[in-house]
mmCIF file of C-alpha atoms in Angstrom:
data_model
loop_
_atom_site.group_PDB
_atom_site.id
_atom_site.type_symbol
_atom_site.label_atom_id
_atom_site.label_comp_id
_atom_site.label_asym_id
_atom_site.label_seq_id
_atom_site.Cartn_x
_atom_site.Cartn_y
_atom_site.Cartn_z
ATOM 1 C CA UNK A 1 53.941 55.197 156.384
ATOM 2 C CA UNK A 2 53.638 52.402 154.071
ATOM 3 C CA UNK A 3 56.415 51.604 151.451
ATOM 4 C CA UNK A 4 54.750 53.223 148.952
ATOM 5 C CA UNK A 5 54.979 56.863 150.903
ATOM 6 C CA UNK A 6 51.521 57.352 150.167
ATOM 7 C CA UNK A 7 49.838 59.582 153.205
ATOM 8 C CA UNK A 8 45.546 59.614 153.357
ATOM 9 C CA UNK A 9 44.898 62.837 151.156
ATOM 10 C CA UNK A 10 42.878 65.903 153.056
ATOM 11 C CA UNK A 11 44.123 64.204 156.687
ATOM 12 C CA UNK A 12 46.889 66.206 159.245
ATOM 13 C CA UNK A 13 49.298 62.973 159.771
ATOM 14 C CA UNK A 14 51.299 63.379 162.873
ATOM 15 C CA UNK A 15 55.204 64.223 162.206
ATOM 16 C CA UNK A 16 56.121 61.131 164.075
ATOM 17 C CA UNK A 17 55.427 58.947 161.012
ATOM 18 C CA UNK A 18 57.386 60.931 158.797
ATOM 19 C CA UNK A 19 61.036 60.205 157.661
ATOM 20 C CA UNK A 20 63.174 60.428 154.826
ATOM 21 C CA UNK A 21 63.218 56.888 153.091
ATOM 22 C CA UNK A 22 63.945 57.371 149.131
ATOM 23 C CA UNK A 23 60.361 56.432 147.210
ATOM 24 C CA UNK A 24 60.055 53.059 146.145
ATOM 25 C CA UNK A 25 59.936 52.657 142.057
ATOM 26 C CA UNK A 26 56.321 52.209 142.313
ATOM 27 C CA UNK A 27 55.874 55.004 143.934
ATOM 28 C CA UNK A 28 58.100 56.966 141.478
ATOM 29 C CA UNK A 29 56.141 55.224 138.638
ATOM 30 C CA UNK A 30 52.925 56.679 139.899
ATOM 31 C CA UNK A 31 53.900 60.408 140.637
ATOM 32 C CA UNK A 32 55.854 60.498 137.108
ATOM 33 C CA UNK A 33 52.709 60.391 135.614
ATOM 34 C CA UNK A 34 50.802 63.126 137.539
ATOM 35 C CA UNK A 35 49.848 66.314 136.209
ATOM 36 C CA UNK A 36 51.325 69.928 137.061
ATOM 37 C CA UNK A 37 51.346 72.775 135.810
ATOM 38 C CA UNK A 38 53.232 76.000 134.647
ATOM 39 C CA UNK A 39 52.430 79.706 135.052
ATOM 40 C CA UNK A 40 50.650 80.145 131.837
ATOM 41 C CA UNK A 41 48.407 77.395 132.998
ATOM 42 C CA UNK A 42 50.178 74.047 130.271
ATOM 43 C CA UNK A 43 50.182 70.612 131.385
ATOM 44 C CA UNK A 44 53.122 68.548 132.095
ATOM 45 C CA UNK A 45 54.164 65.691 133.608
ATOM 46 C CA UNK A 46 56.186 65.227 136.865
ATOM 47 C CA UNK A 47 58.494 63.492 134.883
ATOM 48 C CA UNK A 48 59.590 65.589 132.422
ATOM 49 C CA UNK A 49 60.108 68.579 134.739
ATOM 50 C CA UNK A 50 62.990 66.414 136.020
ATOM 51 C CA UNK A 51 64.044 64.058 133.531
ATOM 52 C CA UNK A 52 64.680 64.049 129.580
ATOM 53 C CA UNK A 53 68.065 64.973 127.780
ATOM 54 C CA UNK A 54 68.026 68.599 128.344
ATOM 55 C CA UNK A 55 68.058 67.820 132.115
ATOM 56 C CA UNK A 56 71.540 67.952 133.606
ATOM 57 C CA UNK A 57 72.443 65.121 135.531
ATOM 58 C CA UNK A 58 71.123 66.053 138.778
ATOM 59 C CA UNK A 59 68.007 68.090 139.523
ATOM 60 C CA UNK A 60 66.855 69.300 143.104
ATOM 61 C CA UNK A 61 63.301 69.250 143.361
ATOM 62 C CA UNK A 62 62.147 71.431 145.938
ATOM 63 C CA UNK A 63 58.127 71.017 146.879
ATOM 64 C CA UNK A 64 56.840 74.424 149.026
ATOM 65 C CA UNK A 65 54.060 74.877 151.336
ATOM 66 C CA UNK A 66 51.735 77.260 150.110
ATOM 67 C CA UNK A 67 52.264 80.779 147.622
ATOM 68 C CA UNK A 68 51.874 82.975 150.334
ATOM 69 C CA UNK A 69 54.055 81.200 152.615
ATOM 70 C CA UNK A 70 56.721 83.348 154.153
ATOM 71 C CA UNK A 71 59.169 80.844 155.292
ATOM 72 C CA UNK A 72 59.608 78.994 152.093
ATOM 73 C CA UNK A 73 59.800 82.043 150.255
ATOM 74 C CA UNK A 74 62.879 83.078 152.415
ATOM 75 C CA UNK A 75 63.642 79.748 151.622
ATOM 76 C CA UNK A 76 63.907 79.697 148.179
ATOM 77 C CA UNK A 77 65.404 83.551 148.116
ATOM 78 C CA UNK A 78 68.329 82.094 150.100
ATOM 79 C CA UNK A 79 68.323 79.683 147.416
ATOM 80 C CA UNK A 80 67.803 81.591 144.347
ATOM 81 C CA UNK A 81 71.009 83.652 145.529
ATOM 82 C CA UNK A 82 73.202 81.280 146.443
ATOM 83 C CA UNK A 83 72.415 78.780 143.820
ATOM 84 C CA UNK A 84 71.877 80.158 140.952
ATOM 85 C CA UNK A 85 71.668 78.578 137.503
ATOM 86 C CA UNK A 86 75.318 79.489 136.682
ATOM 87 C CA UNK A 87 76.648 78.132 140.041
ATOM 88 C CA UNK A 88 74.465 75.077 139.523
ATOM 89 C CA UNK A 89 75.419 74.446 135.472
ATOM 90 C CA UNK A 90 78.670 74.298 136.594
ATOM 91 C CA UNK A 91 77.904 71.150 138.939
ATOM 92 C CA UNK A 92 75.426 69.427 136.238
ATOM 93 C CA UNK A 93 72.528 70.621 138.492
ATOM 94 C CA UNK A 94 69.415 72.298 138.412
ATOM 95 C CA UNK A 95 66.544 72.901 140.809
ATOM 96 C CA UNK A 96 62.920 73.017 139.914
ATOM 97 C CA UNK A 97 60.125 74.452 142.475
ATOM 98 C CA UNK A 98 56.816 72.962 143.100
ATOM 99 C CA UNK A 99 54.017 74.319 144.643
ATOM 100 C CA UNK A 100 50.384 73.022 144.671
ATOM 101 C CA UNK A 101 48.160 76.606 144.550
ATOM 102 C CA UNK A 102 46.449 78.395 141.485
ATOM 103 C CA UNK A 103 49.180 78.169 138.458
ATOM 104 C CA UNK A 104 48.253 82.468 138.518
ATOM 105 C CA UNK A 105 50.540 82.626 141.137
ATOM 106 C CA UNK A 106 53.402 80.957 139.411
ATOM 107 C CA UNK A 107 54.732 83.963 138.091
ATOM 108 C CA UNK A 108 54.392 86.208 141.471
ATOM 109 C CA UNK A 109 56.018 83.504 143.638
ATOM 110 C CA UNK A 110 58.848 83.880 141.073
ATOM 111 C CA UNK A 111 58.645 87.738 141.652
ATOM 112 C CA UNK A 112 58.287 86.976 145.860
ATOM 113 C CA UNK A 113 61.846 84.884 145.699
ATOM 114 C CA UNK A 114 64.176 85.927 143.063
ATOM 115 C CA UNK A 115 64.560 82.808 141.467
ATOM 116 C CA UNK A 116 64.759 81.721 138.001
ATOM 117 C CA UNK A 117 63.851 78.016 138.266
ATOM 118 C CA UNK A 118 61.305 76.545 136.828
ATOM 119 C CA UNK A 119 58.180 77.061 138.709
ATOM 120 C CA UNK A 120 55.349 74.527 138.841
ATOM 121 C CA UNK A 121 52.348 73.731 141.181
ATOM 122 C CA UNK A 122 50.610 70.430 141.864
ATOM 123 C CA UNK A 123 47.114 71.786 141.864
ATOM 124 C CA UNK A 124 45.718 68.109 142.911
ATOM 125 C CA UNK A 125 48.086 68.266 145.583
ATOM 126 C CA UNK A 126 48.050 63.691 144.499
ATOM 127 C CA UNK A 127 52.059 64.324 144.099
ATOM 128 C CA UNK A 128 52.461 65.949 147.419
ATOM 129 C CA UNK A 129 50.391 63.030 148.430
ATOM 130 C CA UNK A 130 52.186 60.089 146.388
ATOM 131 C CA UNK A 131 55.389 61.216 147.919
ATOM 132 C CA UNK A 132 54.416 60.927 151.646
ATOM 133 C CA UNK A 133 54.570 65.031 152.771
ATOM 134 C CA UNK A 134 51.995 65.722 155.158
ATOM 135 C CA UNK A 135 49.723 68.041 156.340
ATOM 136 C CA UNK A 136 50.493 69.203 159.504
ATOM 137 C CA UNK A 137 49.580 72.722 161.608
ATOM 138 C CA UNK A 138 53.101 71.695 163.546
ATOM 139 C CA UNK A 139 55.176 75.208 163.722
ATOM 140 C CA UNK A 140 58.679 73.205 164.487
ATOM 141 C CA UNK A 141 61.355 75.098 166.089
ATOM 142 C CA UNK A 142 63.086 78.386 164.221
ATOM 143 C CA UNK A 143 65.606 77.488 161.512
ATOM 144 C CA UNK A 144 68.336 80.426 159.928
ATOM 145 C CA UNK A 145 66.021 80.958 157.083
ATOM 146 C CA UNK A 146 63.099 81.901 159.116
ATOM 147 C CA UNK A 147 63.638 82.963 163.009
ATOM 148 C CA UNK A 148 60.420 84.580 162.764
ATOM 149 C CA UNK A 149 57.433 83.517 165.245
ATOM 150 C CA UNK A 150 54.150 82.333 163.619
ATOM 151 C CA UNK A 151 52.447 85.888 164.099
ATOM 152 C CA UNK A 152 55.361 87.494 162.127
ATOM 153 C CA UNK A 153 54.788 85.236 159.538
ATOM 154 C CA UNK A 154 51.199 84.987 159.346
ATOM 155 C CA UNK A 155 51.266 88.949 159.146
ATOM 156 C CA UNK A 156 53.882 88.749 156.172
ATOM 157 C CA UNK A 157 51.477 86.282 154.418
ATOM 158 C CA UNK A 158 48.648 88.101 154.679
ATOM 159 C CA UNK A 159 50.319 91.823 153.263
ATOM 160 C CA UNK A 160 52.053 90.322 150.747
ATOM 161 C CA UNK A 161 48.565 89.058 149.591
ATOM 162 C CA UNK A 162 46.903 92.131 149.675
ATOM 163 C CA UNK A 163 49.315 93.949 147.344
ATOM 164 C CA UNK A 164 49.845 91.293 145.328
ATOM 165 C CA UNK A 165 46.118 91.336 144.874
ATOM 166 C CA UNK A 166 46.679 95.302 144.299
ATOM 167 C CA UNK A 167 49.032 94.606 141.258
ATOM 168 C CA UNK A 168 46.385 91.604 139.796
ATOM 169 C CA UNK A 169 47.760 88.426 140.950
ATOM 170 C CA UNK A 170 44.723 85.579 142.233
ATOM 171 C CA UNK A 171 45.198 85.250 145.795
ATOM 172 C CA UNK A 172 42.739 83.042 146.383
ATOM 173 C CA UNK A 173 43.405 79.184 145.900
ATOM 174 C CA UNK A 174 47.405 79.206 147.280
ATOM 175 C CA UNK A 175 47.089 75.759 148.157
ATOM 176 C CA UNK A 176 46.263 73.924 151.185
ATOM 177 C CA UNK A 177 47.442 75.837 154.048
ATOM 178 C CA UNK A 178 48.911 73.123 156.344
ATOM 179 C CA UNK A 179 50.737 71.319 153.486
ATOM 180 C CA UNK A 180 54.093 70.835 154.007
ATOM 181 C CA UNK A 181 56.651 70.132 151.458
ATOM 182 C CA UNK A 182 60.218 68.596 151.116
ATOM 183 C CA UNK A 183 63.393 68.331 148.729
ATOM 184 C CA UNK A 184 64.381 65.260 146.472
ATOM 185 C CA UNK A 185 67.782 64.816 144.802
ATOM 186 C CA UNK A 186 67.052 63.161 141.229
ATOM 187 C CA UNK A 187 70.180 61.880 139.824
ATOM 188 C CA UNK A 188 71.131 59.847 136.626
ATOM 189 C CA UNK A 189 71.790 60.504 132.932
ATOM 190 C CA UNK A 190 68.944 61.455 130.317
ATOM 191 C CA UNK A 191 66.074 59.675 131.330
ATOM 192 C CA UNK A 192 67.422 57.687 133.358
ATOM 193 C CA UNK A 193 66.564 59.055 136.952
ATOM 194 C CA UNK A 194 65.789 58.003 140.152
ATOM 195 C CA UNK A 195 65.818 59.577 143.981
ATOM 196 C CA UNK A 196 69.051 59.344 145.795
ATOM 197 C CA UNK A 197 68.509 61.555 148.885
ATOM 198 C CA UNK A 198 65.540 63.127 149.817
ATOM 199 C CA UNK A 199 63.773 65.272 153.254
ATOM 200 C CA UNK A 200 59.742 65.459 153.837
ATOM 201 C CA UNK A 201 58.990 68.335 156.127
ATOM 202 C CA UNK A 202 57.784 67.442 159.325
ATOM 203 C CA UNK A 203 56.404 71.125 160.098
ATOM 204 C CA UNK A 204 56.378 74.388 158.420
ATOM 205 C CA UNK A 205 60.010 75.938 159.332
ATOM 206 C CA UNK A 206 61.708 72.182 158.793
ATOM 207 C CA UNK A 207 62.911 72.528 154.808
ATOM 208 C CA UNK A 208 66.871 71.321 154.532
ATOM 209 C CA UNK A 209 69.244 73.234 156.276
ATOM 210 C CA UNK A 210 70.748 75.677 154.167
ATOM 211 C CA UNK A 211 74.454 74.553 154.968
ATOM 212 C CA UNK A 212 73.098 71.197 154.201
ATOM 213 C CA UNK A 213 71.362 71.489 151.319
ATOM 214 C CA UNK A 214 74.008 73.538 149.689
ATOM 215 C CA UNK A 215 76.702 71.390 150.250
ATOM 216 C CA UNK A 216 74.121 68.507 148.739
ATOM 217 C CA UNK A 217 74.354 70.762 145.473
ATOM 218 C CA UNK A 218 77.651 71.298 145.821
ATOM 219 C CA UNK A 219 78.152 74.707 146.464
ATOM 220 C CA UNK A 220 79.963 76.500 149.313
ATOM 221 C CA UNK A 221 77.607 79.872 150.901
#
């Protein structure tokens, strides 16, 4: 990839060019400024889901494949209960979620994983983009959030659709199915933000470890 992290949008980029370098503050410049959006459908900016004086001083920003994806939502339920708000206020943290399917599903996905971040989804799928994750049909080996096999999870994906279709949610439009995601680390005071660590997926079971990426928050399991 290029310094700017920017990855050819709609194209499966092999893993091998993927790695972890912090965005460049042109890169940041252009993804603060791209549009997302809550569960009742409002516009924001990337920016301000992260940054402004109501943010604590470090925010986790956690960008999942698609809705219906079982491994991230195991991901984020490990998450949700063993970071929660309360353990996080006490470290001057907060996570926010980002996904990049129809913002209908906002509310379910928070339903599917416990958690009570702030949900958003990338709709454009340009941030995904602008911060160099790829798309990628790469499996990756088993991780402790998910030891399931492909079929397992492509089952779970597909029930969970069908009775959250039952109970009204859209399950059509989750988001491009081989998009992976990734987790960046904003830190600074007020608005004054950047990236200090961050990890782009290189295939869909390869989110942070969860021993990692709790002691990155500062929090013990």
């Amino acid at each position: 990839m290029d310094n700017t992290c920017e990855v050819p949008q709609g194209k499966e980029i092999s893993n091998s060019l993927v790695n972890d370098d912090l965005p460049t503050p042109d890169t940041l410049k252009v993804a603060d400024s791209i549009e997302i959006f809550d569960g009742n459908g409002k516009q924001h900016t990337f920016r301000s889901a992260y940054s402004g004086q109501d943010k604590p001083r470090r925010v986790l920003v956690v960008f999942v494949r698609h809705f219906f994806c079982n491994s991230c939502v195991n991901y984020i339920s490990f998450l949700a209960k063993n970071a929660t708000p309360e353990k996080l206020k006490a470290n001057n943290t907060a996570i926010v979620i980002i996904g990049h399917g129809n913002p209908g599903q906002v509310d379910m996905y928070g339903l599917d994983t416990g958690c009570e971040y702030p949900i958003y989804t990338d709709t454009s799928e340009k941030l995904y983009d602008t911060l160099g994750m790829i798309k990628t049909w790469e499996e990756g080996a088993p991780s402790k959030y998910i030891p399931h096999n492909s079929l397992w999870t492509a089952w779970y994906s597909m029930k969970n659709a069908f009775w959250r279709r039952l109970e009204g949610y859209p399950i059509w439009n989750w988001g491009t199915t081989n998009q992976q995601g990734g987790e960046f680390l904003f830190e600074g005071d007020g608005e004054d933000k950047t990236v200090t660590w961050c990890h782009r997926m290189k295939a869909s079971r390869d989110h942070t470890d969860t021993d990692e990426i709790l002691a990155i928050l500062g929090l013990e399991k």
